[in-house]
């Protein structure tokens, strides 16, 4: 075996990954054969609306689904070459501690309300980096300074409810990066925040990514966050990947009709003032039913008869960069 | 008949059988009872299990089975009356406190705090001490002691619902407080109160037996399990069945109510699926997807 | 110019903090006009008091002082049955449509109840009106038997609007009506507001934090910070030449979807968070976060007229804009 000729495996390779969730009354498939990868130091944005499966796609392999949800997973999700789906619970916990950091949408739910911020932060550091309490305390203060919280020493003596939303999310990010991860998964980290604070958090994530050189997967529904932060974009619809490409390819030259519709639905500050609001007709499909053909067909303006026949695979978009893929044969064939 | 099937699924047949047989006995007790529960027949005094008296007879020759049946009636009528009285008054107070807040809320909640700080049995004892022991007085006393429980429960549910946008929308639409309270808040509270009451019934049955055991509740010759226990105490060596049988009846009733409450509460917060159910769902999904 | 249908003057709504007993000055001397057939935007960060202002207008919060004149009557002085009938003409749309609908009512029952409250006694007339209301918000009639949980977010919000319309309102106060909805279905609800304005002459107070959405919908905009109006003006003026540093910062924080624009723009990053409304800064309330703050800002700023109806509460509002977009 000649290991040296192989480059190091990328931080994240998702290959044919599906998730099926079972509840007593219904089974759904929120993630359906998704394939993509994240290179070292790259920021991937997974974009989708509610119910697109973007959160389950990223949380299920880490065993971070809500308690009481039974998930069947198929395919593979490799972190630096090791399949997360084949790991035991304790191996997975070790990876979550140091290899992969996680930032949650609601920082309050990730923090214990009755324990001081500093204590919660040092606890994880002690466990994951095997430092003494004194060392981890000073490390925690460093982390809080790193995420831009002024006066970290006194912040550590506070309880989560004494912090503002933006401060709490900064603490959440500090917890996410406390194990010095090579991959940070951030689930809607700015959704609960005001635009002014959102801008601060985006700047912070950008800065941390450069300083720590880690790869980031950011899960969001907001293209505004994507454009300022991401290198690569994956657009999800009904549990499937509908478009994948560099941030410029996808946001400036979107190929899939869903991506186009979604981008048009975001009003900008530059369109004429008397224009009407543009959106997509209808609503996403019910994932409890089997979806034949393209999941977006019922809402699509470009729909053809054969769109409903079988599910379209990801195709290379002509006259675009090589890595730009879209799951729409209609658009791809038009452009050739 | 979907409601019947739902009830069956939620409660489960053992619990349903237990509770409904007690209910049947209480309702049709006088029809199925082999003897008049108060009728004395001194020639049958202390008779053991026999063809004439299936469960024997007591020191005064009264049929034990008939007295157990009458005791079930006494207990269940007491339980239902107390729950109706305490539930209604408690819900009224709790709804008003939760909806209007302010000083009304203060008064009701302080009353509840007082009720909670004094054990309910003490309240009942004091009441009976003043007004004398009788079945009616016991029911009134227990109702008073149980009101704070339901007032506080309702107040919590209503106060949470009042700040919900759907109640605020009704206020903006100009709905009267009466409409909001009776059409929207009371139904929400009622659901919670019924769940709680089903589990609480067992505790009340015990309280009735307790008070009667102490001679503060049902007076002889009316049949009641706690009272049966007391009058059988002198004969515990000679005829232990006279003590054991009412004890078993009381235990079964309490277990039945507790199971009922637990099952209903569980249906509201479902647990993870059993392995059998999960594999079933997997199979169904596979069939649907691959069909 | 006719008198506005709704005129709020120097309105103050304070809450008492249950722990310290201090006054939380959520809404601290706000004046605002709303004309018939006009959508007016009210923007600001969370905690600036914009929701409190909306809730006070519809009577969900109690005002400390000031006046709310609706069709020439002071709502704060109105009592009794006629008061209720007048108040009913101002309706409120909540942010979360799921919790604004009773989980125990079907759409038909909810609309029917709204009509009963509005005094429609005839059953057949109500049934016909329910279908009219659904049609007015472009929902199919078969939805009458659905429960809120069985519908999509966009459908739910349109049901809420239909229920508000049952009261024949002249004014709608909409508190973040689309922020809980998916991006692709927001247009269904926003275009409905435009239609209500154009077809029925409805006046709308659109409370939102999304400046791009407000820009397309509103003719005039108020910018609120810490319980006070910082700037008001016609949308074209306010978005074109924002005079207040706070407005400029808000506009510069609106994310752009084009990565090239996003990289080219100049961003005014505000440090920190909104101060506590229990103890707002003296002088200009924005001065603790303002990139242009100077010593003079510790004194109360003047209302500076920038153009017709364009006013900013800032010492430097008369100067050239700081960071034109």
Coordinates of N, CA and C in Angstrom, one line a residue, chain A residues 49-155:
Chain A
X49 N -35.3 25.4 2.3 CA -36.3 25.9 3.1 C -36.7 24.9 4.2
X50 N -37.7 25.3 5.0 CA -38.0 24.3 6.1 C -38.6 23.0 5.4
X51 N -38.1 21.9 6.0 CA -38.6 20.6 5.5 C -37.8 20.1 4.3
X52 N -36.7 20.9 4.0 CA -35.8 20.4 2.8 C -34.9 19.3 3.3
X53 N -34.8 19.1 4.6 CA -33.9 18.0 5.1 C -32.5 18.5 5.4
X54 N -32.2 19.8 5.3 CA -30.9 20.3 5.4 C -30.3 20.1 6.8
X55 N -31.1 20.2 7.8 CA -30.6 20.0 9.2 C -30.4 18.5 9.5
X56 N -31.4 17.7 9.1 CA -31.3 16.3 9.3 C -30.1 15.7 8.6
X57 N -29.9 16.2 7.4 CA -28.7 15.7 6.6 C -27.4 15.9 7.4
X58 N -27.3 17.0 8.1 CA -26.0 17.2 8.9 C -26.0 16.7 10.3
X59 N -27.2 16.6 10.9 CA -27.3 16.2 12.3 C -27.4 14.7 12.5
X60 N -28.1 14.1 11.6 CA -28.3 12.6 11.7 C -27.0 11.8 11.8
X61 N -26.0 12.1 11.0 CA -24.7 11.3 11.1 C -24.0 11.5 12.4
X62 N -24.2 12.7 13.0 CA -23.6 12.9 14.3 C -24.4 12.5 15.5
X63 N -25.5 11.8 15.2 CA -26.4 11.3 16.3 C -26.9 12.5 17.1
X64 N -27.3 13.5 16.4 CA -27.8 14.7 17.2 C -29.3 15.0 16.8
X65 N -30.0 13.9 16.5 CA -31.5 14.1 16.3 C -32.2 14.2 17.6
X66 N -33.4 14.8 17.6 CA -34.1 14.8 18.9 C -34.4 13.4 19.4
X67 N -34.5 13.4 20.8 CA -34.7 12.1 21.4 C -36.0 11.5 21.0
X68 N -36.1 10.2 20.8 CA -37.4 9.6 20.4 C -37.6 9.5 18.9
X69 N -36.7 10.0 18.1 CA -36.8 9.9 16.7 C -35.9 8.7 16.2
X70 N -36.5 7.8 15.6 CA -35.8 6.6 15.1 C -35.4 6.9 13.6
X71 N -34.1 6.8 13.4 CA -33.6 7.1 12.0 C -32.9 5.9 11.5
X72 N -33.2 5.6 10.2 CA -32.4 4.6 9.4 C -31.5 5.4 8.5
X73 N -30.3 5.1 8.5 CA -29.4 5.8 7.6 C -28.7 4.8 6.6
X74 N -28.6 5.3 5.3 CA -27.9 4.4 4.3 C -26.9 5.3 3.6
X75 N -26.0 4.7 2.9 CA -24.9 5.4 2.2 C -23.7 5.6 3.2
X76 N -22.9 6.6 2.9 CA -21.8 6.8 3.9 C -21.5 8.3 4.0
X77 N -21.1 8.7 5.2 CA -20.7 10.1 5.6 C -19.3 9.9 6.2
X78 N -18.2 10.2 5.4 CA -16.9 10.0 5.9 C -16.3 11.3 6.4
X79 N -15.8 11.3 7.6 CA -15.0 12.4 8.2 C -13.6 12.0 8.2
X80 N -12.8 12.7 7.4 CA -11.4 12.4 7.1 C -11.2 10.9 6.8
X81 N -12.1 10.4 6.0 CA -11.9 9.0 5.6 C -12.6 8.0 6.4
X82 N -13.1 8.4 7.6 CA -13.7 7.4 8.5 C -15.2 7.6 8.4
X83 N -15.9 6.4 8.2 CA -17.4 6.5 8.1 C -18.1 6.8 9.4
X84 N -18.7 7.9 9.5 CA -19.4 8.2 10.8 C -20.5 7.3 11.1
X85 N -21.1 6.7 10.0 CA -22.3 5.8 10.2 C -21.9 4.5 10.8
X86 N -20.6 4.1 10.7 CA -20.2 2.8 11.2 C -19.5 3.0 12.5
X87 N -19.5 4.2 13.1 CA -18.8 4.4 14.4 C -19.7 4.0 15.5
X88 N -19.1 3.5 16.6 CA -19.8 3.3 17.8 C -20.1 4.6 18.5
X89 N -21.0 4.5 19.5 CA -21.5 5.8 20.1 C -20.3 6.5 20.8
X90 N -19.3 5.8 21.4 CA -18.2 6.5 22.0 C -17.2 7.0 21.0
X91 N -17.0 6.3 19.9 CA -16.2 6.9 18.9 C -16.7 8.2 18.3
X92 N -18.1 8.1 18.2 CA -18.8 9.3 17.6 C -18.6 10.5 18.6
X93 N -18.7 10.2 19.9 CA -18.6 11.2 20.9 C -17.2 11.9 20.8
X94 N -16.2 11.0 20.6 CA -14.9 11.5 20.6 C -14.7 12.4 19.4
X95 N -15.3 12.0 18.2 CA -15.2 12.9 17.0 C -15.9 14.2 17.2
X96 N -17.1 14.1 17.9 CA -17.9 15.4 18.1 C -17.1 16.3 19.1
X97 N -16.3 15.7 20.0 CA -15.6 16.5 20.9 C -14.5 17.3 20.3
X98 N -13.7 16.7 19.4 CA -12.5 17.3 18.9 C -12.4 17.5 17.4
X99 N -12.9 16.5 16.7 CA -12.8 16.6 15.2 C -13.8 17.5 14.6
X100 N -15.1 17.4 15.0 CA -16.2 18.2 14.4 C -16.8 19.0 15.5
X101 N -16.9 20.3 15.3 CA -17.6 21.2 16.3 C -19.0 21.5 15.7
X102 N -19.9 21.7 16.6 CA -21.3 22.0 16.2 C -21.8 23.3 16.9
X103 N -22.4 24.1 16.1 CA -23.1 25.4 16.6 C -24.6 25.3 16.2
X104 N -25.4 25.5 17.3 CA -26.8 25.3 17.1 C -27.5 26.6 16.8
X105 N -28.8 26.4 16.2 CA -29.5 27.6 15.8 C -29.9 28.4 17.0
X106 N -30.4 27.7 18.1 CA -30.9 28.4 19.2 C -29.8 28.3 20.3
X107 N -29.0 29.3 20.5 CA -27.9 29.1 21.5 C -28.4 28.8 22.9
X108 N -29.7 29.3 23.2 CA -30.2 29.1 24.6 C -30.4 27.6 24.8
X109 N -30.9 26.9 23.8 CA -31.3 25.5 24.0 C -30.0 24.6 24.1
X110 N -28.9 25.1 23.6 CA -27.6 24.4 23.7 C -26.9 24.7 25.0
X111 N -27.3 25.7 25.7 CA -26.7 26.0 27.0 C -27.6 25.6 28.1
X112 N -27.0 25.2 29.2 CA -27.8 24.8 30.4 C -28.2 26.1 31.1
X113 N -29.5 26.4 31.3 CA -29.9 27.7 31.9 C -29.4 27.9 33.3
X114 N -29.2 26.9 34.1 CA -28.9 27.1 35.5 C -27.4 27.0 35.8
X115 N -26.6 26.9 34.8 CA -25.1 26.8 35.1 C -24.4 28.0 34.4
X116 N -23.4 28.5 35.1 CA -22.6 29.6 34.5 C -22.0 29.3 33.2
X117 N -21.9 30.3 32.4 CA -21.4 30.2 31.0 C -19.9 29.6 31.1
X118 N -19.1 30.1 32.0 CA -17.7 29.7 32.0 C -17.6 28.2 32.4
X119 N -18.4 27.7 33.3 CA -18.4 26.4 33.7 C -18.7 25.4 32.6
X120 N -19.7 25.8 31.8 CA -20.1 25.0 30.7 C -19.1 24.9 29.6
X121 N -18.4 26.0 29.5 CA -17.3 26.0 28.4 C -16.1 25.2 28.9
X122 N -15.7 25.4 30.1 CA -14.5 24.7 30.6 C -14.7 23.2 30.7
X123 N -15.9 22.8 31.0 CA -16.2 21.4 31.1 C -15.9 20.6 29.8
X124 N -16.3 21.2 28.7 CA -16.1 20.6 27.4 C -14.6 20.6 27.1
X125 N -13.9 21.7 27.4 CA -12.5 21.8 27.1 C -11.7 20.8 27.9
X126 N -12.0 20.6 29.2 CA -11.3 19.7 30.1 C -11.4 18.3 29.5
X127 N -12.7 17.9 29.0 CA -12.9 16.6 28.5 C -12.2 16.3 27.2
X128 N -12.3 17.3 26.3 CA -11.9 17.1 24.9 C -10.4 17.3 24.7
X129 N -9.8 18.3 25.4 CA -8.4 18.6 25.2 C -7.6 18.0 26.3
X130 N -8.2 17.4 27.3 CA -7.5 16.8 28.4 C -6.5 17.8 29.1
X131 N -7.1 19.0 29.5 CA -6.3 20.0 30.2 C -6.7 20.0 31.6
X132 N -5.9 20.6 32.5 CA -6.3 20.7 33.9 C -7.3 21.8 34.0
X133 N -8.1 21.9 35.1 CA -9.1 22.9 35.3 C -8.5 24.3 35.1
X134 N -7.3 24.6 35.7 CA -6.8 25.9 35.6 C -6.5 26.3 34.1
X135 N -5.9 25.3 33.4 CA -5.5 25.5 32.0 C -6.8 25.8 31.2
X136 N -7.8 24.9 31.4 CA -9.0 25.0 30.6 C -9.7 26.3 30.9
X137 N -9.6 26.8 32.1 CA -10.2 28.1 32.4 C -9.6 29.2 31.6
X138 N -8.3 29.2 31.5 CA -7.6 30.3 30.8 C -7.9 30.1 29.3
X139 N -8.0 28.8 28.9 CA -8.4 28.6 27.5 C -9.8 29.1 27.2
X140 N -10.7 28.9 28.1 CA -12.1 29.4 27.9 C -12.1 30.9 27.7
X141 N -11.3 31.6 28.6 CA -11.3 33.0 28.5 C -10.7 33.4 27.1
X142 N -9.7 32.7 26.7 CA -9.1 33.0 25.3 C -10.2 32.8 24.2
X143 N -10.9 31.7 24.4 CA -12.0 31.5 23.3 C -13.0 32.6 23.3
X144 N -13.4 33.0 24.5 CA -14.4 34.1 24.5 C -13.9 35.4 24.0
X145 N -12.6 35.6 24.2 CA -12.0 36.8 23.6 C -12.0 36.6 22.1
X146 N -11.7 35.4 21.6 CA -11.6 35.1 20.2 C -12.9 35.3 19.5
X147 N -14.0 35.0 20.2 CA -15.3 35.2 19.5 C -15.8 36.6 19.8
X148 N -15.0 37.4 20.3 CA -15.3 38.9 20.3 C -16.2 39.3 21.5
X149 N -16.2 38.5 22.6 CA -17.0 38.9 23.8 C -16.0 39.8 24.6
X150 N -16.4 41.1 24.9 CA -15.6 41.9 25.7 C -15.6 41.4 27.1
X151 N -14.5 41.6 27.9 CA -14.4 41.2 29.3 C -14.8 39.8 29.6
X152 N -14.1 38.8 29.0 CA -14.4 37.4 29.0 C -14.5 36.9 30.5
X153 N -13.6 37.4 31.3 CA -13.5 36.8 32.7 C -14.8 37.0 33.4
X154 N -15.4 38.2 33.3 CA -16.7 38.4 34.0 C -17.9 37.8 33.3
X155 N -17.8 37.6 31.9 CA -18.8 36.9 31.2 C -18.9 35.5 31.7

